[in-house]
PDB file of C-alpha atoms in Angstrom:
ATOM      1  CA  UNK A   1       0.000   0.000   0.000  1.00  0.00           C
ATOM      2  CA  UNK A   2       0.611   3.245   0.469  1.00  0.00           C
ATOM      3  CA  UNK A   3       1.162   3.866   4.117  1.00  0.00           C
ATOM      4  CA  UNK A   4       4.830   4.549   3.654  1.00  0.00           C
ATOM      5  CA  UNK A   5       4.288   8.384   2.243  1.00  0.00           C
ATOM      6  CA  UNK A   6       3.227  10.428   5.387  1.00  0.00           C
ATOM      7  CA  UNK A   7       3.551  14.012   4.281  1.00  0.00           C
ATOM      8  CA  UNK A   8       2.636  16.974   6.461  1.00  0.00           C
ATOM      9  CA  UNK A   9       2.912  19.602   3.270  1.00  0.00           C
ATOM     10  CA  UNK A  10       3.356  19.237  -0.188  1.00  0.00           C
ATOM     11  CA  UNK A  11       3.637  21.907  -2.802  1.00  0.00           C
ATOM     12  CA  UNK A  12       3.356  20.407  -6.200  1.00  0.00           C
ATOM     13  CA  UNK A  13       3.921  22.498  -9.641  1.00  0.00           C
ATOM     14  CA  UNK A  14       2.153  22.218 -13.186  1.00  0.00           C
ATOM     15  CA  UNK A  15      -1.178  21.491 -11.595  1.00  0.00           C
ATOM     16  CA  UNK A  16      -3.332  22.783 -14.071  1.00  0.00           C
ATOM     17  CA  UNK A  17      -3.879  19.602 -16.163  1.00  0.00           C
ATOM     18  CA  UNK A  18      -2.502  16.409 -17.171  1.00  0.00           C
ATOM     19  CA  UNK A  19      -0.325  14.158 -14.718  1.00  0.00           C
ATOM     20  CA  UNK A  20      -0.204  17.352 -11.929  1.00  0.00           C
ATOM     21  CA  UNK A  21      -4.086  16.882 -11.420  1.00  0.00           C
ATOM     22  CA  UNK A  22      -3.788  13.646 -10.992  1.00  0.00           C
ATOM     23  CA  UNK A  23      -0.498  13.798  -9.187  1.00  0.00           C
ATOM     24  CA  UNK A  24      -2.899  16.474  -7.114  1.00  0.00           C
ATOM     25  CA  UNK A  25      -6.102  14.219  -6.468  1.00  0.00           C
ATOM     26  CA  UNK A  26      -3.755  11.317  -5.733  1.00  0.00           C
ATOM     27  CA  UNK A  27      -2.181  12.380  -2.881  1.00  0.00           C
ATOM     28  CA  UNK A  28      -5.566  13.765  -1.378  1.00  0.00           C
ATOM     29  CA  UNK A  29      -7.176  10.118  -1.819  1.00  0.00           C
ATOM     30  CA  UNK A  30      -4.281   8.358   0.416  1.00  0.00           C
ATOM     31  CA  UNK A  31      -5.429   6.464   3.427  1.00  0.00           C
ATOM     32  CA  UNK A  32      -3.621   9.496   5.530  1.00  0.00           C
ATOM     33  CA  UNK A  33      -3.476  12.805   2.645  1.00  0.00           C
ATOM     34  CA  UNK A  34      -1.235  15.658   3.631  1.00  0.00           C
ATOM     35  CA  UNK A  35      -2.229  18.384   5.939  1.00  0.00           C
ATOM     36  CA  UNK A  36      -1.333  21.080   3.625  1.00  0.00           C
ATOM     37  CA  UNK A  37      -1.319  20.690  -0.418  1.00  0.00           C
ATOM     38  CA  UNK A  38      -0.235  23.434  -1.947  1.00  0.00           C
ATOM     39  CA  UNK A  39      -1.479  23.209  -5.761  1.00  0.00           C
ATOM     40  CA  UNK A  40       0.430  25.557  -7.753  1.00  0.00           C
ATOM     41  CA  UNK A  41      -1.093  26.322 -10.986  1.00  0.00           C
ATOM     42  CA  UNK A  42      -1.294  28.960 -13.651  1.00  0.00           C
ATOM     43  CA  UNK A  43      -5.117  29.557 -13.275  1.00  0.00           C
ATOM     44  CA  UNK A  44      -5.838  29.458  -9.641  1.00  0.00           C
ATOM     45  CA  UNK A  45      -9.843  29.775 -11.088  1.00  0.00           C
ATOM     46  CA  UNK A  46      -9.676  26.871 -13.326  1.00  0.00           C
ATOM     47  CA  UNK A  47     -10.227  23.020 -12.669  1.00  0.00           C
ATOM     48  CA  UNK A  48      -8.289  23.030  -9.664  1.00  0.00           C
ATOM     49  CA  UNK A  49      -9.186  25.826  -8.231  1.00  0.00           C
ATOM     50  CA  UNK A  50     -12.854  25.248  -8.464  1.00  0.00           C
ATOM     51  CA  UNK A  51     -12.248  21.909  -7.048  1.00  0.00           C
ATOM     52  CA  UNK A  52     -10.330  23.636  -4.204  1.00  0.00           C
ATOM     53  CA  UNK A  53     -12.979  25.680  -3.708  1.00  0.00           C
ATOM     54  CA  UNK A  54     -15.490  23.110  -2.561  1.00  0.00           C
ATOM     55  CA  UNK A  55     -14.369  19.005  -1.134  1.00  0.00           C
ATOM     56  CA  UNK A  56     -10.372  18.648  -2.707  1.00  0.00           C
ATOM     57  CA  UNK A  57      -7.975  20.705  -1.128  1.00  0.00           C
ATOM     58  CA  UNK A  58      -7.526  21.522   2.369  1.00  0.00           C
ATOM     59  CA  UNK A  59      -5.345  24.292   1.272  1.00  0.00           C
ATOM     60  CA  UNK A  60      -5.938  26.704  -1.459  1.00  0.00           C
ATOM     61  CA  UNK A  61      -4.639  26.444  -4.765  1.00  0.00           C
ATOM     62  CA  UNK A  62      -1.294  28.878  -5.329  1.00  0.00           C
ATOM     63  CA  UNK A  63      -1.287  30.699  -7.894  1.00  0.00           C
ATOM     64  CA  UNK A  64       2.079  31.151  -9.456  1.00  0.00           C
ATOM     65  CA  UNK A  65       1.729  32.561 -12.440  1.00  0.00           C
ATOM     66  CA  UNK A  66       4.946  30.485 -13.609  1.00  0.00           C
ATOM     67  CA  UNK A  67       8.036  29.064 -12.442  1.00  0.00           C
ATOM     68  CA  UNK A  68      10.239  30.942 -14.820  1.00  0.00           C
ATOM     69  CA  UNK A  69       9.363  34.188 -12.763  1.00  0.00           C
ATOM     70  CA  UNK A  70      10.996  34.792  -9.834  1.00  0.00           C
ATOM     71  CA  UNK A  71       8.602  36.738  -8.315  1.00  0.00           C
ATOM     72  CA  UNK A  72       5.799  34.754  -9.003  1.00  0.00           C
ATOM     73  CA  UNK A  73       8.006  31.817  -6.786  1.00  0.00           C
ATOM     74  CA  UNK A  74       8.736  34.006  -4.397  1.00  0.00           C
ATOM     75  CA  UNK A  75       4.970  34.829  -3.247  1.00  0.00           C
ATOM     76  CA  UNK A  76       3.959  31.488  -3.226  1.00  0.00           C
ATOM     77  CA  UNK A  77       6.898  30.511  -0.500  1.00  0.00           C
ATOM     78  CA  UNK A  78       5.517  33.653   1.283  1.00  0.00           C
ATOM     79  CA  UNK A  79       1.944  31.774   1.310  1.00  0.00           C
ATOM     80  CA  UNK A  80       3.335  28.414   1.837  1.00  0.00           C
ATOM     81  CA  UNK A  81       5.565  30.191   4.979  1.00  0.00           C
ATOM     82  CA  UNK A  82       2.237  31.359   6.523  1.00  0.00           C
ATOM     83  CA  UNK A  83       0.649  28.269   6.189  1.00  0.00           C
ATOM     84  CA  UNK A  84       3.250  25.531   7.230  1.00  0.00           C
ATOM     85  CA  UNK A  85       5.022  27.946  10.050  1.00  0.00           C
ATOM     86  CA  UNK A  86       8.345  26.615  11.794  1.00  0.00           C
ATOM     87  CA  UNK A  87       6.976  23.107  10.485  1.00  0.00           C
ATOM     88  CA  UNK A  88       8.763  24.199   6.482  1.00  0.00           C
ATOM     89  CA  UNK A  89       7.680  22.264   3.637  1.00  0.00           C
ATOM     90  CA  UNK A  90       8.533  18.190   3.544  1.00  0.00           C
ATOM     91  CA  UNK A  91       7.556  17.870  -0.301  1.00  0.00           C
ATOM     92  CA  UNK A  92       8.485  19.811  -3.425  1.00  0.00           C
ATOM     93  CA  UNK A  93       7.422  18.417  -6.359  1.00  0.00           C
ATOM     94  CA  UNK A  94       8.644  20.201  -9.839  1.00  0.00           C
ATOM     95  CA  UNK A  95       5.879  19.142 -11.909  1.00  0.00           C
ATOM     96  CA  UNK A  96       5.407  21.869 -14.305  1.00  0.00           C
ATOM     97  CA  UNK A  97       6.783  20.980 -17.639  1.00  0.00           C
ATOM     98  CA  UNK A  98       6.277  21.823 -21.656  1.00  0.00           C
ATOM     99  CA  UNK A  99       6.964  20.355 -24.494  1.00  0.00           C
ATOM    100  CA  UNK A 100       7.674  21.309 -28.190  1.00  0.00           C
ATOM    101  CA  UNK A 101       7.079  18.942 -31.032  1.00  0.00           C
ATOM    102  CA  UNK A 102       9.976  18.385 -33.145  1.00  0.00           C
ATOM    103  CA  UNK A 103      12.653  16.656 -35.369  1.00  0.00           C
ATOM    104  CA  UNK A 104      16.539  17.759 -35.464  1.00  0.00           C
ATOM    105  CA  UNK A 105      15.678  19.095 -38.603  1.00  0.00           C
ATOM    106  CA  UNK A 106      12.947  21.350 -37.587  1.00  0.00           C
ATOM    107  CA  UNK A 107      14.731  22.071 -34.035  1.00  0.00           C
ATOM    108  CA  UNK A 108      14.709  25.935 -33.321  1.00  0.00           C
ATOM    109  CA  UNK A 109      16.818  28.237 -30.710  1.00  0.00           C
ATOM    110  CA  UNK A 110      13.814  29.375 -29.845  1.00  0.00           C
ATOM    111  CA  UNK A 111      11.968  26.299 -29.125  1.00  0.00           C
ATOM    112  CA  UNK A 112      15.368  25.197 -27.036  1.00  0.00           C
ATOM    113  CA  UNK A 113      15.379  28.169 -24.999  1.00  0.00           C
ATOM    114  CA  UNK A 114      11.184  28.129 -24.366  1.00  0.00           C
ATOM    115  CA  UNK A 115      11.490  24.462 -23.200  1.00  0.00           C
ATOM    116  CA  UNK A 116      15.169  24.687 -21.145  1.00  0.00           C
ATOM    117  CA  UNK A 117      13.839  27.537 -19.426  1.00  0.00           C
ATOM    118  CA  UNK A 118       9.905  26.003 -17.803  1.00  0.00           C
ATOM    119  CA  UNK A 119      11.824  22.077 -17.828  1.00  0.00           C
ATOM    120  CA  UNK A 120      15.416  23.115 -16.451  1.00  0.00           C
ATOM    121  CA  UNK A 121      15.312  26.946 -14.970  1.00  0.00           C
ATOM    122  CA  UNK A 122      12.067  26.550 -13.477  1.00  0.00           C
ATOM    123  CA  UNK A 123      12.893  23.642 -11.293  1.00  0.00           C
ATOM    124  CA  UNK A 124      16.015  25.333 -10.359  1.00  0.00           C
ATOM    125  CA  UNK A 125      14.631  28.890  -9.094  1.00  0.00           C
ATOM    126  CA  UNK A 126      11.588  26.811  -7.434  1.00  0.00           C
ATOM    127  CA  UNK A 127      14.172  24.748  -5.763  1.00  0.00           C
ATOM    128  CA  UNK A 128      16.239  27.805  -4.817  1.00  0.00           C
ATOM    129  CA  UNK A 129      13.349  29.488  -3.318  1.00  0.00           C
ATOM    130  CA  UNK A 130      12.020  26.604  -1.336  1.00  0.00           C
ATOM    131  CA  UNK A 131      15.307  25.934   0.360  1.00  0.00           C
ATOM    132  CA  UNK A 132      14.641  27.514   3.405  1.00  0.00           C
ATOM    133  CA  UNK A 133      11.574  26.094   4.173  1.00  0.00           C
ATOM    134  CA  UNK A 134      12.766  22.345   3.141  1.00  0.00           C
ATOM    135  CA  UNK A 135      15.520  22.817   5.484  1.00  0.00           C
ATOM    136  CA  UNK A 136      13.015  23.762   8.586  1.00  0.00           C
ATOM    137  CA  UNK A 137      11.148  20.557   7.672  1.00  0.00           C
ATOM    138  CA  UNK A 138      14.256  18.233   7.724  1.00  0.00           C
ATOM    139  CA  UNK A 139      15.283  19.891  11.031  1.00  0.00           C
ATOM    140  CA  UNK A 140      11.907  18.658  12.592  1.00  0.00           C
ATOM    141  CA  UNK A 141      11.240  16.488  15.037  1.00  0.00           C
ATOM    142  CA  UNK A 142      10.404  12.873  14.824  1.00  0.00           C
ATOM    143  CA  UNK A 143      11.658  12.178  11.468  1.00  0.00           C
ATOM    144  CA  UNK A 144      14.974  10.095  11.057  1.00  0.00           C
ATOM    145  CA  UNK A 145      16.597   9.076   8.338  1.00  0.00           C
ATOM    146  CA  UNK A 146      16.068  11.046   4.667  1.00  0.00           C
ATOM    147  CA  UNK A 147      12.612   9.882   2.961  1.00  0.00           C
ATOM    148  CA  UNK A 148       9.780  12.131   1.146  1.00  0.00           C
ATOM    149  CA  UNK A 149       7.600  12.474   4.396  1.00  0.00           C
ATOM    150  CA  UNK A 150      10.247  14.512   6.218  1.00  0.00           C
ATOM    151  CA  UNK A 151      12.096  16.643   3.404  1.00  0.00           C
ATOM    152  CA  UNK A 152      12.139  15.856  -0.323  1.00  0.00           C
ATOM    153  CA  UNK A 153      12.073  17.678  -4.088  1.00  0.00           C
ATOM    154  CA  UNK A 154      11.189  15.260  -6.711  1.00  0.00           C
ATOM    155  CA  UNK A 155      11.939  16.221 -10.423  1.00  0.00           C
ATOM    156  CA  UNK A 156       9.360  14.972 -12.883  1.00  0.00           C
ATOM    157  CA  UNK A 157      11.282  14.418 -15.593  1.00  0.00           C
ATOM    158  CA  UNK A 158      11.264  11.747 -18.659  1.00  0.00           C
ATOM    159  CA  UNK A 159      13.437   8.859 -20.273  1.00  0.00           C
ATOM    160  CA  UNK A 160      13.516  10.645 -23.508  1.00  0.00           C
ATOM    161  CA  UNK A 161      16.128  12.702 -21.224  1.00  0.00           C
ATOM    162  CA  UNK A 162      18.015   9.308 -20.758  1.00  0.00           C
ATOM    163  CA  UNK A 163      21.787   9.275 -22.411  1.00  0.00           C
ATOM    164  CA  UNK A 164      22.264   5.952 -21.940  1.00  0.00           C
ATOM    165  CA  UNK A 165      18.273   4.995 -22.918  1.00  0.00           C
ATOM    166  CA  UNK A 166      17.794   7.296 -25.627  1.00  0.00           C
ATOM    167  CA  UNK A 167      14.399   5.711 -26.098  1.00  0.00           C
ATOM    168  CA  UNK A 168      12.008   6.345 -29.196  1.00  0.00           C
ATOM    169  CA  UNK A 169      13.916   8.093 -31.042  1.00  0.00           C
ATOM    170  CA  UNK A 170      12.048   7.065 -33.956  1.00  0.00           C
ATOM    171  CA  UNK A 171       8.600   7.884 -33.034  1.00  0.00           C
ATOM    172  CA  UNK A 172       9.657  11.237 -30.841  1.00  0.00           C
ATOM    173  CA  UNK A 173      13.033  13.303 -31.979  1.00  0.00           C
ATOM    174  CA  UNK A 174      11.731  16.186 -29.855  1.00  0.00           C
ATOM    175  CA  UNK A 175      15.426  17.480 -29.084  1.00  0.00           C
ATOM    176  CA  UNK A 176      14.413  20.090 -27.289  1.00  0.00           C
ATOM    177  CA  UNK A 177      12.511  18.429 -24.775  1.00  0.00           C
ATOM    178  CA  UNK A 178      15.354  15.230 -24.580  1.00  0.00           C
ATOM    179  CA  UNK A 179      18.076  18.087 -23.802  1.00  0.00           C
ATOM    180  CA  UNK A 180      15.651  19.568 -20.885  1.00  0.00           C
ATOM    181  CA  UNK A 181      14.795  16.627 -19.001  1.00  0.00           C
ATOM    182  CA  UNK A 182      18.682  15.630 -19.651  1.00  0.00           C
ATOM    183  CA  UNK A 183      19.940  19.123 -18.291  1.00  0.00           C
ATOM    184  CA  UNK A 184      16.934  18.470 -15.544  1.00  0.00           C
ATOM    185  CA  UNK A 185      18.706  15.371 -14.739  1.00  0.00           C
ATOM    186  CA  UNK A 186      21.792  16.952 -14.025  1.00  0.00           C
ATOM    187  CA  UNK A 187      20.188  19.812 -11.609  1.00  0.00           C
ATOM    188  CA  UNK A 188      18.774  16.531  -9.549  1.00  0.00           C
ATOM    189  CA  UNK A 189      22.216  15.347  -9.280  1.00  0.00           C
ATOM    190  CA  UNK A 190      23.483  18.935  -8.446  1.00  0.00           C
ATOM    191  CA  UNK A 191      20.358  19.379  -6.160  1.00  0.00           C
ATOM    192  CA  UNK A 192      21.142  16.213  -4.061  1.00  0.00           C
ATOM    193  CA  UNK A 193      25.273  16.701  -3.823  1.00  0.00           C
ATOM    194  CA  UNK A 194      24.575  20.093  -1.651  1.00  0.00           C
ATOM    195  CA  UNK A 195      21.310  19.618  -0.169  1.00  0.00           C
ATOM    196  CA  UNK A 196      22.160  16.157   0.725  1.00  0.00           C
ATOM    197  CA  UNK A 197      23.837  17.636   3.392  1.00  0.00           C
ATOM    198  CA  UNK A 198      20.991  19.492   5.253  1.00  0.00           C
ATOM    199  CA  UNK A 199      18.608  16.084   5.237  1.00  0.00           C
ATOM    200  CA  UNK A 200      17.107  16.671   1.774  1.00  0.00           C
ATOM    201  CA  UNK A 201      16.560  14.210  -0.923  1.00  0.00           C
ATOM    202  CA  UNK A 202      16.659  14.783  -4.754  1.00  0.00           C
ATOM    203  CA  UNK A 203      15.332  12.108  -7.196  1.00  0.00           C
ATOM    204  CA  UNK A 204      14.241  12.567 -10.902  1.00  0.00           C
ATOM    205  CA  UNK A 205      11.262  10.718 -11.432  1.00  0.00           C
ATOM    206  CA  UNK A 206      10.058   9.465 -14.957  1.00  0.00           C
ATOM    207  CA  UNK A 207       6.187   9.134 -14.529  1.00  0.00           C
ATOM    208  CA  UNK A 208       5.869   6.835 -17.996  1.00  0.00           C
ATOM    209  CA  UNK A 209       4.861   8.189 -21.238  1.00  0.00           C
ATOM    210  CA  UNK A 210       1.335   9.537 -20.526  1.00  0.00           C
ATOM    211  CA  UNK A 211       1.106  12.361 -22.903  1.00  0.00           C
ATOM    212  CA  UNK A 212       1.018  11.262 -25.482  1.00  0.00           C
ATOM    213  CA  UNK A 213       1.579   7.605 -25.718  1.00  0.00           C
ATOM    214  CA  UNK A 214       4.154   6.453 -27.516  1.00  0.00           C
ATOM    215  CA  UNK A 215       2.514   2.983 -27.972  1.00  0.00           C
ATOM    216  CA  UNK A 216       4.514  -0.501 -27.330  1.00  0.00           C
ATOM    217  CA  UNK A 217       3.993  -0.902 -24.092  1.00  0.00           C
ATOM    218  CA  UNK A 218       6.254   2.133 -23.080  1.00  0.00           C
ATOM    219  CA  UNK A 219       4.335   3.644 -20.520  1.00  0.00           C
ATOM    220  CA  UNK A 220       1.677   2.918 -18.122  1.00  0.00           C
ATOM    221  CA  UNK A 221      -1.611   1.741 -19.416  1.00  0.00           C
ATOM    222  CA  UNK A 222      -3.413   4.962 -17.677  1.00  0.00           C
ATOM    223  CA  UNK A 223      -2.376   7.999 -15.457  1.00  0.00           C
ATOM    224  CA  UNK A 224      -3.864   7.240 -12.805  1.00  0.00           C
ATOM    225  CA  UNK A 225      -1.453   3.989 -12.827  1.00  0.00           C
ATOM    226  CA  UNK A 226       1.538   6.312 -13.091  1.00  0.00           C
ATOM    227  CA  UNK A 227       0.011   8.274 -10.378  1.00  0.00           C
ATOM    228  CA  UNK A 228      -0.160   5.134  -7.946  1.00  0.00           C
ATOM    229  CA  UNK A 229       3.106   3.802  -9.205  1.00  0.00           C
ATOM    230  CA  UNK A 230       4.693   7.827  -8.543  1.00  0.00           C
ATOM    231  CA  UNK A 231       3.548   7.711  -4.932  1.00  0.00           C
ATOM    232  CA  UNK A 232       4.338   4.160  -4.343  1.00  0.00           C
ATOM    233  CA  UNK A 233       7.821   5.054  -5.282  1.00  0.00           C
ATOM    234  CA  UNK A 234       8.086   8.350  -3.097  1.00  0.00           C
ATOM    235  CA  UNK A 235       6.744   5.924  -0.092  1.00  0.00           C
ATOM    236  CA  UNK A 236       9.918   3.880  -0.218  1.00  0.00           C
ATOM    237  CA  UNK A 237      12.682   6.387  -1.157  1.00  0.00           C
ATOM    238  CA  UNK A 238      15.407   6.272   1.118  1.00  0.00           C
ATOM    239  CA  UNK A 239      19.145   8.478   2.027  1.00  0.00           C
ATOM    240  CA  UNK A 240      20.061   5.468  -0.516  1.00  0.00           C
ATOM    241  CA  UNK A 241      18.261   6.949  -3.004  1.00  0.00           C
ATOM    242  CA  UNK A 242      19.852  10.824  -3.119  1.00  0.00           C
ATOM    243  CA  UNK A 243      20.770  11.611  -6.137  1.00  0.00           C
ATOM    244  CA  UNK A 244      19.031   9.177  -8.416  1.00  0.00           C
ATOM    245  CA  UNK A 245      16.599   8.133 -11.428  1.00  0.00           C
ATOM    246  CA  UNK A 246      13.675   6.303 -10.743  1.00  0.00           C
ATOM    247  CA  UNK A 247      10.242   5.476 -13.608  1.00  0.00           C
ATOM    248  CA  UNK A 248       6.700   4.892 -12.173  1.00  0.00           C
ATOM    249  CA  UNK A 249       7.091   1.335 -12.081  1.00  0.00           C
ATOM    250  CA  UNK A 250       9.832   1.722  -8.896  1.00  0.00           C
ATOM    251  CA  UNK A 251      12.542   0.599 -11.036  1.00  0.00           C
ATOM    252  CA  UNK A 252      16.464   2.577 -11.354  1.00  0.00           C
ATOM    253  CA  UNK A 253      17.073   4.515 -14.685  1.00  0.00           C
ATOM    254  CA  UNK A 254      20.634   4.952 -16.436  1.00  0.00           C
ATOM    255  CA  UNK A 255      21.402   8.180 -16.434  1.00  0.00           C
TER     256      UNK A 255
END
């Protein structure tokens, strides 16, 4: 089961659609859901807000009008701060992600620079923003060890970002996506070497191919299975773990 993630606050990006709504509703249907989910989103009045609103959330959505602006980061750690108190965040999770068809042919700077910057930057200035308040929840009481419930960021990123892998090439080229989640890989790697240190574990997590499918047997059958297989994962993750790349199924990726 699930009984092994026991988070006090989670703040999860890229809630607006997809795999972060489901990421969202998924941690709100565990046997014990987290006291505080923080839901940030671009449009605090769209599906998640409304839900919010009424039986979902027992925290607001955040609206951050997007990771690549600093400002936008900062006031949601100033909401999350009033919220959580001395208690700091246990949970980041850098959801929020884009994507830009394309071949190597068709490959633009400007595509490149629109995708590095939401994929790679954003995860890196939420990161750098959240620090204080991960720290406060490592120092807590009661928690030993390093594991999700007590102080965690988890990178959603993708084995199309996979060196080793370099999966699908046929039916996806998409470099400018492949070099994000690779350069995103990297950043976990960076994240966990010097945040290791204050009780805080990094993982990149590939969720499986849910949008869109690449067919084959690839990815998970549905999201919600990615979404069970996600939190199933970030129930077991252990100091053991820092530093490492993990798919939905709870099985080590090559870098």
């Amino acid at each position: 089961g699930m009984e092994g993630l026991r988070v006090g606050s989670v703040l999860l990006t890229g809630c607006d659609g997809g795999l972060g709504l489901e990421l969202l509703k998924g941690l709100m249907e565990q046997p014990r859901p987290p006291q505080h989910i923080f839901a940030a989103c671009l449009d605090p009045q769209g599906e998640v807000g409304r839900d919010a609103d009424t039986n979902l959330s027992p925290s607001p959505p955040v609206p951050f009008a997007d990771v690549t602006d600093p400002n936008s980061i900062k006031a949601a750690v100033e909401k999350v701060q009033e919220k959580v108190g001395s208690a700091g965040l246990n949970l980041l999770i850098n959801n929020a992600g884009t994507t830009r068809r394309s071949t190597l042919a068709t490959e633009t700077a400007e595509n490149m620079t629109l995708v590095y910057t939401t994929n790679t930057i954003g995860p890196l200035q939420t990161s750098q923003a959240f620090l204080p308040l991960l720290k406060e929840a490592a120092k807590a009481e009661g928690q030993h060890g390093m594991s999700c419930s007590k102080a965690a960021i988890v990178n959603i990123s993708s084995i199309l970002g996979s060196i080793e892998v370099a999966e699908a090439w046929e039916e996806r080229q998409d470099v400018c996506f492949r070099c994000s989640k690779a350069a995103l890989n990297m950043l976990t790697k960076c994240l966990a070497l010097e945040y290791g240190a204050s009780g805080i574990l990094c993982v990149s997590v590939d969720p499986g191919c849910v949008t869109p499918p690449l067919g084959r047997g690839t990815g998970p059958v549905t999201v919600e299975e990615s979404v069970q297989g996600v939190l199933q994962l970030l129930g077991k993750l252990s100091a053991t773990n820092n530093g490492t790349f993990w798919n939905w199924r709870g099985q080590s990726l090559p870098w």
